[in-house]
Backbone as JSON Lines, residues from 0, in Angstrom:
{"i":0,"aa":"X","n":[-17.14,-41.55,-16.72],"ca":[-16.37,-40.35,-16.44],"c":[-16.62,-39.94,-15.0]}
{"i":1,"aa":"X","n":[-15.56,-39.62,-14.3],"ca":[-15.68,-39.21,-12.91],"c":[-16.2,-37.78,-12.84]}
{"i":2,"aa":"X","n":[-17.06,-37.57,-11.87],"ca":[-17.6,-36.25,-11.64],"c":[-17.04,-35.72,-10.32]}
{"i":3,"aa":"X","n":[-16.33,-34.62,-10.39],"ca":[-15.76,-34.02,-9.19],"c":[-16.74,-33.01,-8.61]}
{"i":4,"aa":"X","n":[-16.89,-33.06,-7.3],"ca":[-17.74,-32.09,-6.62],"c":[-16.88,-31.32,-5.63]}
{"i":5,"aa":"X","n":[-17.07,-30.03,-5.61],"ca":[-16.33,-29.18,-4.69],"c":[-17.32,-28.53,-3.73]}
{"i":6,"aa":"X","n":[-16.95,-28.51,-2.48],"ca":[-17.77,-27.87,-1.46],"c":[-16.96,-26.71,-0.88]}
{"i":7,"aa":"X","n":[-17.58,-25.57,-0.82],"ca":[-16.92,-24.41,-0.24],"c":[-17.07,-24.5,1.27]}
{"i":8,"aa":"X","n":[-15.94,-24.68,1.96],"ca":[-15.96,-24.77,3.42],"c":[-15.79,-23.42,4.08]}
{"i":9,"aa":"X","n":[-15.14,-22.51,3.4],"ca":[-14.95,-21.17,3.93],"c":[-14.54,-20.25,2.79]}
{"i":10,"aa":"X","n":[-14.66,-18.96,3.04],"ca":[-14.26,-17.98,2.03],"c":[-13.83,-16.7,2.73]}
{"i":11,"aa":"X","n":[-13.13,-15.89,1.98],"ca":[-12.69,-14.59,2.48],"c":[-13.7,-13.54,2.0]}
{"i":12,"aa":"X","n":[-14.17,-12.72,2.92],"ca":[-15.15,-11.69,2.54],"c":[-14.52,-10.64,1.63]}
{"i":13,"aa":"X","n":[-15.24,-10.26,0.58],"ca":[-14.79,-9.23,-0.34],"c":[-15.1,-7.83,0.17]}
{"i":14,"aa":"X","n":[-16.01,-7.75,1.15],"ca":[-16.46,-6.45,1.65],"c":[-16.48,-6.44,3.17]}
{"i":15,"aa":"X","n":[-16.52,-5.24,3.72],"ca":[-16.77,-5.02,5.14],"c":[-18.26,-4.73,5.27]}
{"i":16,"aa":"X","n":[-18.93,-5.38,6.21],"ca":[-20.38,-5.25,6.4],"c":[-20.69,-4.67,7.76]}
{"i":17,"aa":"X","n":[-21.77,-3.89,7.83],"ca":[-22.18,-3.35,9.11],"c":[-23.51,-2.64,9.02]}
{"i":18,"aa":"X","n":[-23.88,-1.99,10.11],"ca":[-25.15,-1.28,10.2],"c":[-24.91,0.16,10.64]}
{"i":19,"aa":"X","n":[-25.88,1.0,10.34],"ca":[-25.83,2.38,10.82],"c":[-26.31,2.41,12.26]}
{"i":20,"aa":"X","n":[-25.54,3.08,13.1],"ca":[-25.95,3.29,14.49],"c":[-26.02,4.79,14.73]}
{"i":21,"aa":"X","n":[-26.69,5.2,15.8],"ca":[-26.87,6.62,16.08],"c":[-26.55,6.93,17.54]}
{"i":22,"aa":"X","n":[-25.27,6.85,17.91],"ca":[-24.91,7.18,19.3],"c":[-24.99,8.69,19.53]}
{"i":23,"aa":"X","n":[-24.9,9.08,20.79],"ca":[-24.84,10.5,21.11],"c":[-23.54,11.08,20.57]}
{"i":24,"aa":"X","n":[-23.64,12.3,20.01],"ca":[-22.47,13.0,19.52],"c":[-21.57,13.31,20.71]}
{"i":25,"aa":"X","n":[-20.26,13.13,20.54],"ca":[-19.3,13.4,21.61],"c":[-18.23,14.36,21.11]}
{"i":26,"aa":"X","n":[-17.58,15.03,22.06],"ca":[-16.45,15.89,21.71],"c":[-15.44,15.04,20.96]}
{"i":27,"aa":"X","n":[-14.93,15.57,19.87],"ca":[-14.02,14.82,19.02],"c":[-14.7,14.31,17.76]}
{"i":28,"aa":"X","n":[-16.03,14.14,17.81],"ca":[-16.78,13.79,16.6],"c":[-16.87,15.04,15.72]}
{"i":29,"aa":"X","n":[-16.91,14.88,14.41],"ca":[-17.03,16.06,13.53],"c":[-18.31,16.84,13.82]}
{"i":30,"aa":"X","n":[-18.17,18.11,14.1],"ca":[-19.33,18.95,14.45],"c":[-20.34,19.0,13.31]}
{"i":31,"aa":"X","n":[-19.84,18.95,12.06],"ca":[-20.76,19.02,10.92],"c":[-21.62,17.77,10.78]}
{"i":32,"aa":"X","n":[-21.29,16.72,11.51],"ca":[-22.09,15.48,11.47],"c":[-23.09,15.39,12.62]}
{"i":33,"aa":"X","n":[-23.1,16.37,13.5],"ca":[-24.02,16.36,14.64],"c":[-25.44,16.63,14.15]}
{"i":34,"aa":"X","n":[-26.35,15.71,14.48],"ca":[-27.75,15.86,14.1],"c":[-28.45,16.81,15.07]}
{"i":35,"aa":"X","n":[-29.61,17.33,14.68],"ca":[-30.35,18.27,15.54],"c":[-30.8,17.63,16.86]}
{"i":36,"aa":"X","n":[-30.86,16.3,16.9],"ca":[-31.28,15.6,18.12],"c":[-30.09,15.24,19.02]}
{"i":37,"aa":"X","n":[-28.89,15.74,18.66],"ca":[-27.71,15.47,19.48],"c":[-27.03,14.15,19.17]}
{"i":38,"aa":"X","n":[-27.47,13.49,18.13],"ca":[-26.9,12.19,17.75],"c":[-25.98,12.35,16.55]}
{"i":39,"aa":"X","n":[-25.27,11.27,16.24],"ca":[-24.42,11.21,15.05],"c":[-24.6,9.83,14.43]}
{"i":40,"aa":"X","n":[-24.71,9.78,13.11],"ca":[-24.86,8.5,12.42],"c":[-23.48,7.95,12.09]}
{"i":41,"aa":"X","n":[-23.23,6.71,12.53],"ca":[-21.94,6.07,12.29],"c":[-22.14,4.68,11.72]}
{"i":42,"aa":"X","n":[-21.08,4.16,11.13],"ca":[-21.05,2.79,10.61],"c":[-20.5,1.88,11.71]}
{"i":43,"aa":"X","n":[-21.28,0.87,12.07],"ca":[-20.85,-0.12,13.07],"c":[-20.47,-1.39,12.32]}
{"i":44,"aa":"X","n":[-19.17,-1.67,12.26],"ca":[-18.68,-2.84,11.53],"c":[-19.05,-4.13,12.26]}
{"i":45,"aa":"X","n":[-19.55,-5.1,11.49],"ca":[-19.87,-6.41,12.04],"c":[-18.97,-7.49,11.47]}
{"i":46,"aa":"X","n":[-18.57,-7.37,10.22],"ca":[-17.66,-8.33,9.58],"c":[-16.74,-7.55,8.66]}
{"i":47,"aa":"X","n":[-15.47,-7.84,8.73],"ca":[-14.47,-7.06,7.99],"c":[-14.02,-7.78,6.72]}
{"i":48,"aa":"X","n":[-13.79,-6.98,5.71],"ca":[-13.21,-7.48,4.45],"c":[-11.96,-8.3,4.78]}
{"i":49,"aa":"X","n":[-11.88,-9.49,4.18],"ca":[-10.74,-10.36,4.44],"c":[-10.99,-11.38,5.53]}
{"i":50,"aa":"X","n":[-12.05,-11.18,6.34],"ca":[-12.4,-12.18,7.35],"c":[-12.69,-13.5,6.66]}
{"i":51,"aa":"X","n":[-12.25,-14.59,7.24],"ca":[-12.55,-15.92,6.73],"c":[-13.83,-16.39,7.41]}
{"i":52,"aa":"X","n":[-14.86,-16.67,6.6],"ca":[-16.14,-17.1,7.16],"c":[-16.53,-18.46,6.6]}
{"i":53,"aa":"X","n":[-17.19,-19.22,7.43],"ca":[-17.74,-20.51,7.03],"c":[-19.18,-20.31,6.61]}
{"i":54,"aa":"X","n":[-19.73,-21.2,5.78],"ca":[-21.14,-21.07,5.42],"c":[-22.01,-21.04,6.67]}
{"i":55,"aa":"X","n":[-22.95,-20.12,6.68],"ca":[-23.9,-19.93,7.76],"c":[-23.26,-19.43,9.05]}
{"i":56,"aa":"X","n":[-22.1,-18.82,8.96],"ca":[-21.49,-18.2,10.13],"c":[-22.19,-16.88,10.41]}
{"i":57,"aa":"X","n":[-22.49,-16.64,11.69],"ca":[-23.24,-15.45,12.08],"c":[-22.36,-14.48,12.86]}
{"i":58,"aa":"X","n":[-22.54,-13.19,12.56],"ca":[-21.89,-12.11,13.29],"c":[-23.01,-11.32,13.98]}
{"i":59,"aa":"X","n":[-22.91,-11.11,15.29],"ca":[-24.0,-10.48,16.02],"c":[-23.54,-9.24,16.78]}
{"i":60,"aa":"X","n":[-24.52,-8.43,17.11],"ca":[-24.3,-7.21,17.88],"c":[-25.58,-6.88,18.63]}
{"i":61,"aa":"X","n":[-25.46,-6.55,19.91],"ca":[-26.64,-6.14,20.69],"c":[-26.88,-4.66,20.45]}
{"i":62,"aa":"X","n":[-28.11,-4.32,20.09],"ca":[-28.49,-2.93,19.83],"c":[-29.63,-2.54,20.77]}
{"i":63,"aa":"X","n":[-29.71,-1.25,21.04],"ca":[-30.74,-0.68,21.91],"c":[-31.46,0.43,21.16]}
{"i":64,"aa":"X","n":[-32.69,0.76,21.58],"ca":[-33.36,1.91,20.95],"c":[-32.59,3.19,21.25]}
{"i":65,"aa":"X","n":[-32.73,4.17,20.39],"ca":[-32.08,5.46,20.56],"c":[-32.88,6.33,21.53]}
{"i":66,"aa":"X","n":[-34.2,6.22,21.45],"ca":[-35.09,7.03,22.28],"c":[-35.98,6.12,23.13]}
{"i":67,"aa":"X","n":[-36.34,6.54,24.35],"ca":[-37.14,5.69,25.23],"c":[-38.53,5.36,24.69]}
{"i":68,"aa":"X","n":[-39.09,6.23,23.86],"ca":[-40.44,5.99,23.34],"c":[-40.44,5.38,21.94]}
{"i":69,"aa":"X","n":[-39.3,4.98,21.47],"ca":[-39.16,4.4,20.13],"c":[-39.94,3.09,20.04]}
{"i":70,"aa":"X","n":[-40.76,2.94,18.99],"ca":[-41.58,1.73,18.85],"c":[-41.15,0.84,17.68]}
{"i":71,"aa":"X","n":[-40.02,1.18,17.04],"ca":[-39.48,0.37,15.94],"c":[-38.0,0.69,15.77]}
{"i":72,"aa":"X","n":[-37.28,-0.25,15.18],"ca":[-35.89,-0.02,14.78],"c":[-35.77,-0.45,13.32]}
{"i":73,"aa":"X","n":[-35.21,0.43,12.52],"ca":[-34.94,0.1,11.12],"c":[-33.43,-0.09,10.98]}
{"i":74,"aa":"X","n":[-33.0,-1.34,10.9],"ca":[-31.58,-1.64,10.74],"c":[-31.19,-1.39,9.29]}
{"i":75,"aa":"X","n":[-30.34,-0.4,9.05],"ca":[-29.85,-0.08,7.71],"c":[-28.5,-0.75,7.55]}
{"i":76,"aa":"X","n":[-28.39,-1.63,6.56],"ca":[-27.22,-2.48,6.38],"c":[-26.4,-1.96,5.21]}
{"i":77,"aa":"X","n":[-25.09,-1.8,5.43],"ca":[-24.19,-1.25,4.43],"c":[-22.99,-2.17,4.23]}
{"i":78,"aa":"X","n":[-22.3,-1.97,3.1],"ca":[-21.05,-2.67,2.85],"c":[-20.09,-1.75,2.11]}
{"i":79,"aa":"X","n":[-18.8,-2.04,2.22],"ca":[-17.76,-1.23,1.6],"c":[-16.51,-2.09,1.4]}
{"i":80,"aa":"X","n":[-15.64,-1.64,0.52],"ca":[-14.36,-2.33,0.36],"c":[-13.34,-1.85,1.39]}
{"i":81,"aa":"X","n":[-13.66,-0.79,2.11],"ca":[-12.75,-0.26,3.13],"c":[-12.69,-1.2,4.34]}
{"i":82,"aa":"X","n":[-11.57,-1.21,5.01],"ca":[-11.4,-2.05,6.19],"c":[-11.96,-1.4,7.45]}
{"i":83,"aa":"X","n":[-11.86,-0.08,7.53],"ca":[-12.25,0.59,8.77],"c":[-13.05,1.87,8.5]}
{"i":84,"aa":"X","n":[-14.18,1.73,7.88],"ca":[-15.05,2.87,7.59],"c":[-15.69,3.38,8.88]}
{"i":85,"aa":"X","n":[-16.0,4.67,8.9],"ca":[-16.63,5.27,10.08],"c":[-18.06,5.72,9.84]}
{"i":86,"aa":"X","n":[-18.36,6.13,8.6],"ca":[-19.66,6.72,8.31],"c":[-20.29,6.07,7.09]}
{"i":87,"aa":"X","n":[-21.6,6.02,7.08],"ca":[-22.33,5.33,6.01],"c":[-22.4,6.11,4.71]}
{"i":88,"aa":"X","n":[-21.96,7.36,4.73],"ca":[-21.98,8.16,3.49],"c":[-20.57,8.38,2.93]}
{"i":89,"aa":"X","n":[-19.6,7.61,3.4],"ca":[-18.24,7.71,2.88],"c":[-18.19,7.2,1.44]}
{"i":90,"aa":"X","n":[-17.19,7.64,0.7],"ca":[-16.98,7.13,-0.65],"c":[-16.81,5.62,-0.6]}
{"i":91,"aa":"X","n":[-17.45,4.94,-1.51],"ca":[-17.34,3.49,-1.6],"c":[-18.33,2.73,-0.74]}
{"i":92,"aa":"X","n":[-19.04,3.42,0.13],"ca":[-20.04,2.76,0.98],"c":[-21.31,2.54,0.17]}
{"i":93,"aa":"X","n":[-21.87,1.33,0.26],"ca":[-23.08,0.99,-0.48],"c":[-24.15,0.48,0.47]}
{"i":94,"aa":"X","n":[-25.39,0.88,0.21],"ca":[-26.54,0.39,0.98],"c":[-26.91,-0.99,0.47]}
{"i":95,"aa":"X","n":[-27.01,-1.96,1.36],"ca":[-27.34,-3.33,0.98],"c":[-28.82,-3.63,1.16]}
{"i":96,"aa":"X","n":[-29.41,-3.13,2.23],"ca":[-30.82,-3.4,2.51],"c":[-31.14,-3.02,3.94]}
{"i":97,"aa":"X","n":[-32.35,-3.36,4.36],"ca":[-32.75,-3.01,5.72],"c":[-33.62,-4.11,6.34]}
{"i":98,"aa":"X","n":[-33.75,-4.04,7.64],"ca":[-34.63,-4.93,8.39],"c":[-35.36,-4.07,9.4]}
{"i":99,"aa":"X","n":[-36.67,-3.93,9.22],"ca":[-37.51,-3.12,10.09],"c":[-38.2,-4.02,11.11]}
{"i":100,"aa":"X","n":[-38.04,-3.69,12.39],"ca":[-38.69,-4.48,13.43],"c":[-39.52,-3.56,14.32]}
{"i":101,"aa":"X","n":[-40.57,-4.12,14.92],"ca":[-41.34,-3.37,15.91],"c":[-40.67,-3.54,17.26]}
{"i":102,"aa":"X","n":[-40.87,-2.56,18.1],"ca":[-40.23,-2.56,19.41],"c":[-41.28,-2.17,20.46]}
{"i":103,"aa":"X","n":[-42.06,-3.15,20.92],"ca":[-43.1,-2.86,21.91],"c":[-42.48,-2.64,23.3]}
{"i":104,"aa":"X","n":[-43.31,-2.65,24.31],"ca":[-42.87,-2.5,25.71],"c":[-42.16,-1.17,25.93]}
{"i":105,"aa":"X","n":[-42.79,-0.1,25.45],"ca":[-42.19,1.23,25.56],"c":[-41.93,1.6,27.02]}
{"i":106,"aa":"X","n":[-42.71,1.03,27.94],"ca":[-42.51,1.34,29.37],"c":[-41.11,0.94,29.87]}
{"i":107,"aa":"X","n":[-40.4,0.11,29.11],"ca":[-39.04,-0.29,29.48],"c":[-37.99,0.73,29.03]}
{"i":108,"aa":"X","n":[-38.42,1.75,28.28],"ca":[-37.52,2.81,27.86],"c":[-36.38,2.32,26.99]}
{"i":109,"aa":"X","n":[-35.17,2.68,27.37],"ca":[-33.99,2.32,26.58],"c":[-33.5,0.9,26.86]}
{"i":110,"aa":"X","n":[-34.04,0.26,27.87],"ca":[-33.59,-1.08,28.26],"c":[-34.33,-2.18,27.48]}
{"i":111,"aa":"X","n":[-34.3,-2.09,26.17],"ca":[-34.92,-3.1,25.31],"c":[-33.86,-3.59,24.33]}
{"i":112,"aa":"X","n":[-33.22,-4.67,24.69],"ca":[-32.11,-5.2,23.91],"c":[-32.61,-6.0,22.7]}
{"i":113,"aa":"X","n":[-31.92,-5.78,21.59],"ca":[-32.2,-6.52,20.36],"c":[-30.88,-7.12,19.88]}
{"i":114,"aa":"X","n":[-30.88,-8.42,19.64],"ca":[-29.69,-9.09,19.1],"c":[-29.81,-9.08,17.58]}
{"i":115,"aa":"X","n":[-28.98,-8.27,16.94],"ca":[-28.99,-8.17,15.48],"c":[-27.87,-9.05,14.94]}
{"i":116,"aa":"X","n":[-28.16,-9.78,13.85],"ca":[-27.15,-10.67,13.29],"c":[-27.11,-10.64,11.78]}
{"i":117,"aa":"X","n":[-25.93,-10.88,11.25],"ca":[-25.72,-11.09,9.81],"c":[-25.13,-12.48,9.66]}
{"i":118,"aa":"X","n":[-25.84,-13.33,8.9],"ca":[-25.38,-14.69,8.65],"c":[-25.01,-14.81,7.18]}
{"i":119,"aa":"X","n":[-23.8,-15.26,6.92],"ca":[-23.3,-15.36,5.54],"c":[-23.54,-16.77,5.03]}
{"i":120,"aa":"X","n":[-24.58,-16.9,4.19],"ca":[-24.9,-18.19,3.57],"c":[-24.04,-18.41,2.34]}
{"i":121,"aa":"X","n":[-24.41,-19.38,1.55],"ca":[-23.63,-19.68,0.35],"c":[-23.8,-18.6,-0.72]}
{"i":122,"aa":"X","n":[-25.02,-18.12,-0.91],"ca":[-25.28,-17.13,-1.95],"c":[-26.06,-15.92,-1.43]}
{"i":123,"aa":"X","n":[-26.23,-15.81,-0.11],"ca":[-27.04,-14.75,0.44],"c":[-26.55,-14.38,1.83]}
{"i":124,"aa":"X","n":[-27.0,-13.22,2.28],"ca":[-26.8,-12.8,3.66],"c":[-28.17,-12.76,4.3]}
{"i":125,"aa":"X","n":[-28.3,-13.34,5.46],"ca":[-29.56,-13.3,6.19],"c":[-29.38,-12.36,7.36]}
{"i":126,"aa":"X","n":[-30.2,-11.31,7.39],"ca":[-30.2,-10.37,8.51],"c":[-31.3,-10.79,9.46]}
{"i":127,"aa":"X","n":[-30.96,-10.91,10.74],"ca":[-31.94,-11.32,11.75],"c":[-31.91,-10.34,12.91]}
{"i":128,"aa":"X","n":[-33.02,-10.28,13.61],"ca":[-33.09,-9.49,14.84],"c":[-33.98,-10.25,15.8]}
{"i":129,"aa":"X","n":[-33.54,-10.34,17.04],"ca":[-34.32,-11.01,18.08],"c":[-34.5,-10.06,19.25]}
{"i":130,"aa":"X","n":[-35.77,-9.77,19.55],"ca":[-36.1,-8.96,20.71],"c":[-35.82,-9.79,21.95]}
{"i":131,"aa":"X","n":[-34.87,-9.37,22.77],"ca":[-34.45,-10.16,23.92],"c":[-35.48,-10.15,25.05]}
{"i":132,"aa":"X","n":[-36.45,-9.22,25.03],"ca":[-37.48,-9.18,26.07],"c":[-38.61,-10.16,25.8]}
{"i":133,"aa":"X","n":[-39.1,-10.18,24.56],"ca":[-40.28,-11.01,24.27],"c":[-40.0,-12.17,23.31]}
{"i":134,"aa":"X","n":[-38.77,-12.3,22.83],"ca":[-38.42,-13.42,21.98],"c":[-38.83,-13.3,20.52]}
{"i":135,"aa":"X","n":[-39.46,-12.2,20.14],"ca":[-39.9,-11.99,18.76],"c":[-38.7,-12.02,17.82]}
{"i":136,"aa":"X","n":[-38.82,-12.77,16.72],"ca":[-37.74,-12.89,15.73],"c":[-38.15,-12.25,14.41]}
{"i":137,"aa":"X","n":[-37.18,-11.63,13.75],"ca":[-37.38,-11.01,12.44],"c":[-36.25,-11.47,11.53]}
{"i":138,"aa":"X","n":[-36.53,-11.51,10.22],"ca":[-35.51,-11.99,9.28],"c":[-35.77,-11.44,7.89]}
{"i":139,"aa":"X","n":[-34.7,-11.17,7.17],"ca":[-34.78,-10.85,5.75],"c":[-33.55,-11.41,5.06]}
{"i":140,"aa":"X","n":[-33.68,-11.71,3.78],"ca":[-32.57,-12.27,3.01],"c":[-32.09,-11.23,2.01]}
{"i":141,"aa":"X","n":[-30.78,-11.05,1.95],"ca":[-30.16,-10.08,1.07],"c":[-29.2,-10.79,0.13]}
{"i":142,"aa":"X","n":[-29.02,-10.25,-1.06],"ca":[-28.13,-10.85,-2.05],"c":[-26.68,-10.73,-1.6]}
{"i":143,"aa":"X","n":[-25.93,-11.81,-1.75],"ca":[-24.51,-11.82,-1.43],"c":[-23.72,-11.81,-2.73]}
{"i":144,"aa":"X","n":[-22.85,-10.82,-2.87],"ca":[-22.01,-10.71,-4.07],"c":[-20.67,-11.36,-3.76]}
{"i":145,"aa":"X","n":[-20.49,-12.61,-4.2],"ca":[-19.22,-13.3,-3.92],"c":[-18.46,-13.46,-5.17]}
């Protein structure tokens, strides 16, 4: 009897994925969302629902610390069925997981770039962060609902 094998070469994402960012609040942003530190928490989309992705395809974004004396970044990862969400507390938004990294070299202030990535594997999402100053790498694996 012949045995057929199928390999998934690509798939369409069921969700939009991204991270919470905290830019400075600007005129036009909802005043009720302004934090006491002058920031606003927003959803930064990295991969959109319906995007066609290949196994192990990575989506990246360069992130910076919010404060010059910040010694860590906690990347909070979210997903939603919406195509263009703005905030992490919107209806339908779900928390997927986080990746906590240390951020040394405080003397560099805000100029400490981190390359954050989401890689879509066959059955998981791998969140990575690479400190662009010292090369330190961080990684965590999250469940992928396909």
